[in-house]
Amino acid sequence: MVMYAKIRRMFYREHLSINEIQRRTSLSRNTIKKWLKAPSDSAVKYQRAKKLGKLTPFESRLLLALEADARRPRKDRRTAKMLFQEIRKGGYVGGYTIVCDFIRNWRNQGSQSKTAYVPLKFALGEAF
């Protein structure tokens, strides 16, 4: 952990007091003392459980709608607001911005260009 090493460096190398370290890092004095008493080779590691987002259960529905709209003429496609209202009817409780970000990411992934191979070896007298 980066912060663990930073606190130890401030205390042992820079000779800062615990109160000064507290002011600079906004950590409690108890946490700083605990980290300083711990053996130097073992850093504190926290495992945070993965949380599902509010949009996760509705992503498959959005993907199907976006793929269907991609085949439609441009004027017949649904807007992000329309898609948001559709999933809202289905029980979505999250915000509009999350839906817009998801749609923007999906559209940007589709527009990424494929890598092309251009031969750079030509016969004499031929140009590209």
PDB file of C-alpha atoms in Angstrom:
ATOM      1  CA  MET A   1       0.000   0.000   0.000  1.00  0.00           C
ATOM      2  CA  VAL A   2       1.406   3.352  -1.060  1.00  0.00           C
ATOM      3  CA  MET A   3       0.061   5.330   1.885  1.00  0.00           C
ATOM      4  CA  TYR A   4       1.559   2.853   4.360  1.00  0.00           C
ATOM      5  CA  ALA A   5       5.034   3.383   2.915  1.00  0.00           C
ATOM      6  CA  LYS A   6       4.502   7.134   2.711  1.00  0.00           C
ATOM      7  CA  ILE A   7       3.696   7.369   6.431  1.00  0.00           C
ATOM      8  CA  ARG A   8       6.698   5.256   7.416  1.00  0.00           C
ATOM      9  CA  ARG A   9       8.936   7.435   5.220  1.00  0.00           C
ATOM     10  CA  MET A  10       7.597  10.636   6.777  1.00  0.00           C
ATOM     11  CA  PHE A  11       8.144   9.360  10.300  1.00  0.00           C
ATOM     12  CA  TYR A  12      11.519   7.599   9.977  1.00  0.00           C
ATOM     13  CA  ARG A  13      13.308   9.517   7.202  1.00  0.00           C
ATOM     14  CA  GLU A  14      11.845  12.995   7.402  1.00  0.00           C
ATOM     15  CA  HIS A  15      11.495  12.819  11.207  1.00  0.00           C
ATOM     16  CA  LEU A  16       8.004  14.316  11.227  1.00  0.00           C
ATOM     17  CA  SER A  17       5.801  14.031  14.299  1.00  0.00           C
ATOM     18  CA  ILE A  18       2.618  11.986  14.278  1.00  0.00           C
ATOM     19  CA  ASN A  19       0.553  15.182  14.505  1.00  0.00           C
ATOM     20  CA  GLU A  20       2.291  16.637  11.454  1.00  0.00           C
ATOM     21  CA  ILE A  21       1.737  13.410   9.511  1.00  0.00           C
ATOM     22  CA  GLN A  22      -1.914  13.557  10.550  1.00  0.00           C
ATOM     23  CA  ARG A  23      -2.234  17.101   9.191  1.00  0.00           C
ATOM     24  CA  ARG A  24      -0.600  16.217   5.877  1.00  0.00           C
ATOM     25  CA  THR A  25      -2.450  12.939   5.239  1.00  0.00           C
ATOM     26  CA  SER A  26      -5.811  13.533   6.982  1.00  0.00           C
ATOM     27  CA  LEU A  27      -5.559  10.133   8.687  1.00  0.00           C
ATOM     28  CA  SER A  28      -6.298   9.595  12.362  1.00  0.00           C
ATOM     29  CA  ARG A  29      -3.421   9.435  14.830  1.00  0.00           C
ATOM     30  CA  ASN A  30      -4.528   5.943  15.867  1.00  0.00           C
ATOM     31  CA  THR A  31      -4.178   4.670  12.301  1.00  0.00           C
ATOM     32  CA  ILE A  32      -0.754   6.263  11.955  1.00  0.00           C
ATOM     33  CA  LYS A  33       0.431   4.740  15.246  1.00  0.00           C
ATOM     34  CA  LYS A  34      -0.890   1.320  14.238  1.00  0.00           C
ATOM     35  CA  TRP A  35       0.897   1.453  10.891  1.00  0.00           C
ATOM     36  CA  LEU A  36       4.144   2.556  12.518  1.00  0.00           C
ATOM     37  CA  LYS A  37       4.018  -0.288  15.078  1.00  0.00           C
ATOM     38  CA  ALA A  38       3.352  -2.930  12.414  1.00  0.00           C
ATOM     39  CA  PRO A  39       6.334  -4.838  10.968  1.00  0.00           C
ATOM     40  CA  SER A  40       7.835  -3.006   8.023  1.00  0.00           C
ATOM     41  CA  ASP A  41       7.596  -5.910   5.569  1.00  0.00           C
ATOM     42  CA  SER A  42       3.849  -6.432   5.961  1.00  0.00           C
ATOM     43  CA  ALA A  43       1.698  -3.740   4.456  1.00  0.00           C
ATOM     44  CA  VAL A  44      -1.947  -3.466   5.396  1.00  0.00           C
ATOM     45  CA  LYS A  45      -4.118  -4.812   2.596  1.00  0.00           C
ATOM     46  CA  TYR A  46      -7.843  -4.392   2.335  1.00  0.00           C
ATOM     47  CA  GLN A  47     -10.014  -6.547   0.133  1.00  0.00           C
ATOM     48  CA  ARG A  48     -13.077  -4.709  -1.009  1.00  0.00           C
ATOM     49  CA  ALA A  49     -15.974  -6.745  -2.332  1.00  0.00           C
ATOM     50  CA  LYS A  50     -17.054  -6.033  -5.891  1.00  0.00           C
ATOM     51  CA  LYS A  51     -20.367  -4.219  -5.962  1.00  0.00           C
ATOM     52  CA  LEU A  52     -22.787  -4.477  -8.820  1.00  0.00           C
ATOM     53  CA  GLY A  53     -23.817  -1.156 -10.283  1.00  0.00           C
ATOM     54  CA  LYS A  54     -27.406  -0.045 -10.592  1.00  0.00           C
ATOM     55  CA  LEU A  55     -27.238  -0.441 -14.358  1.00  0.00           C
ATOM     56  CA  THR A  56     -25.739  -3.958 -14.386  1.00  0.00           C
ATOM     57  CA  PRO A  57     -29.066  -5.881 -14.459  1.00  0.00           C
ATOM     58  CA  PHE A  58     -30.266  -3.726 -17.362  1.00  0.00           C
ATOM     59  CA  GLU A  59     -27.109  -3.766 -19.500  1.00  0.00           C
ATOM     60  CA  SER A  60     -28.219  -6.750 -21.573  1.00  0.00           C
ATOM     61  CA  ARG A  61     -31.519  -5.037 -22.373  1.00  0.00           C
ATOM     62  CA  LEU A  62     -29.704  -1.854 -23.367  1.00  0.00           C
ATOM     63  CA  LEU A  63     -27.240  -3.769 -25.541  1.00  0.00           C
ATOM     64  CA  LEU A  64     -30.074  -5.491 -27.400  1.00  0.00           C
ATOM     65  CA  ALA A  65     -31.790  -2.149 -27.980  1.00  0.00           C
ATOM     66  CA  LEU A  66     -28.568  -0.485 -29.161  1.00  0.00           C
ATOM     67  CA  GLU A  67     -27.753  -3.336 -31.549  1.00  0.00           C
ATOM     68  CA  ALA A  68     -31.288  -3.240 -32.949  1.00  0.00           C
ATOM     69  CA  ASP A  69     -31.084   0.529 -33.386  1.00  0.00           C
ATOM     70  CA  ALA A  70     -27.740   0.243 -35.172  1.00  0.00           C
ATOM     71  CA  ARG A  71     -29.506  -1.555 -38.039  1.00  0.00           C
ATOM     72  CA  ARG A  72     -32.294   1.021 -38.285  1.00  0.00           C
ATOM     73  CA  PRO A  73     -32.139   4.218 -40.334  1.00  0.00           C
ATOM     74  CA  ARG A  74     -30.725   7.145 -38.390  1.00  0.00           C
ATOM     75  CA  LYS A  75     -34.092   8.929 -38.034  1.00  0.00           C
ATOM     76  CA  ASP A  76     -35.773   5.824 -36.582  1.00  0.00           C
ATOM     77  CA  ARG A  77     -33.202   5.206 -33.842  1.00  0.00           C
ATOM     78  CA  ARG A  78     -34.110   5.733 -30.200  1.00  0.00           C
ATOM     79  CA  THR A  79     -32.355   8.458 -28.268  1.00  0.00           C
ATOM     80  CA  ALA A  80     -30.626   7.922 -24.936  1.00  0.00           C
ATOM     81  CA  LYS A  81     -33.579   9.562 -23.227  1.00  0.00           C
ATOM     82  CA  MET A  82     -36.018   7.108 -24.829  1.00  0.00           C
ATOM     83  CA  LEU A  83     -33.866   4.143 -23.815  1.00  0.00           C
ATOM     84  CA  PHE A  84     -33.636   5.555 -20.299  1.00  0.00           C
ATOM     85  CA  GLN A  85     -37.432   5.794 -20.088  1.00  0.00           C
ATOM     86  CA  GLU A  86     -37.794   2.202 -21.321  1.00  0.00           C
ATOM     87  CA  ILE A  87     -35.525   0.732 -18.666  1.00  0.00           C
ATOM     88  CA  ARG A  88     -37.112   3.034 -16.072  1.00  0.00           C
ATOM     89  CA  LYS A  89     -40.427   1.296 -16.802  1.00  0.00           C
ATOM     90  CA  GLY A  90     -38.632  -2.010 -16.261  1.00  0.00           C
ATOM     91  CA  GLY A  91     -37.595  -1.065 -12.717  1.00  0.00           C
ATOM     92  CA  TYR A  92     -34.325   0.834 -13.128  1.00  0.00           C
ATOM     93  CA  VAL A  93     -33.775   3.281 -10.256  1.00  0.00           C
ATOM     94  CA  GLY A  94     -30.435   4.810 -11.289  1.00  0.00           C
ATOM     95  CA  GLY A  95     -29.702   8.088 -12.992  1.00  0.00           C
ATOM     96  CA  TYR A  96     -29.780   9.255 -16.580  1.00  0.00           C
ATOM     97  CA  THR A  97     -26.065  10.087 -16.684  1.00  0.00           C
ATOM     98  CA  ILE A  98     -25.039   6.474 -16.030  1.00  0.00           C
ATOM     99  CA  VAL A  99     -27.176   5.350 -18.970  1.00  0.00           C
ATOM    100  CA  CYS A 100     -25.690   8.062 -21.214  1.00  0.00           C
ATOM    101  CA  ASP A 101     -22.151   7.054 -20.245  1.00  0.00           C
ATOM    102  CA  PHE A 102     -22.912   3.400 -21.032  1.00  0.00           C
ATOM    103  CA  ILE A 103     -24.377   4.298 -24.436  1.00  0.00           C
ATOM    104  CA  ARG A 104     -21.434   6.609 -25.236  1.00  0.00           C
ATOM    105  CA  ASN A 105     -18.928   3.866 -24.381  1.00  0.00           C
ATOM    106  CA  TRP A 106     -20.815   1.366 -26.540  1.00  0.00           C
ATOM    107  CA  ARG A 107     -20.856   3.759 -29.499  1.00  0.00           C
ATOM    108  CA  ASN A 108     -17.158   4.589 -29.122  1.00  0.00           C
ATOM    109  CA  GLN A 109     -16.230   0.901 -29.077  1.00  0.00           C
ATOM    110  CA  GLY A 110     -18.033   0.400 -32.374  1.00  0.00           C
ATOM    111  CA  SER A 111     -16.316   3.349 -34.020  1.00  0.00           C
ATOM    112  CA  GLN A 112     -12.781   2.267 -33.208  1.00  0.00           C
ATOM    113  CA  SER A 113     -10.994   1.583 -36.449  1.00  0.00           C
ATOM    114  CA  LYS A 114      -9.630  -1.816 -37.239  1.00  0.00           C
ATOM    115  CA  THR A 115      -5.916  -2.140 -37.798  1.00  0.00           C
ATOM    116  CA  ALA A 116      -5.034  -2.458 -41.447  1.00  0.00           C
ATOM    117  CA  TYR A 117      -1.950  -3.898 -43.065  1.00  0.00           C
ATOM    118  CA  VAL A 118      -0.325  -1.861 -45.802  1.00  0.00           C
ATOM    119  CA  PRO A 119       2.540  -3.587 -47.598  1.00  0.00           C
ATOM    120  CA  LEU A 120       5.638  -1.427 -47.739  1.00  0.00           C
ATOM    121  CA  LYS A 121       7.584  -3.548 -50.189  1.00  0.00           C
ATOM    122  CA  PHE A 122       7.199  -2.582 -53.811  1.00  0.00           C
ATOM    123  CA  ALA A 123       8.662  -3.801 -57.052  1.00  0.00           C
ATOM    124  CA  LEU A 124      11.040  -1.502 -58.895  1.00  0.00           C
ATOM    125  CA  GLY A 125       9.243   1.347 -60.613  1.00  0.00           C
ATOM    126  CA  GLU A 126       5.962   0.866 -58.754  1.00  0.00           C
ATOM    127  CA  ALA A 127       4.600   3.398 -56.337  1.00  0.00           C
ATOM    128  CA  PHE A 128       1.960   3.166 -53.705  1.00  0.00           C
TER     129      PHE A 128
END
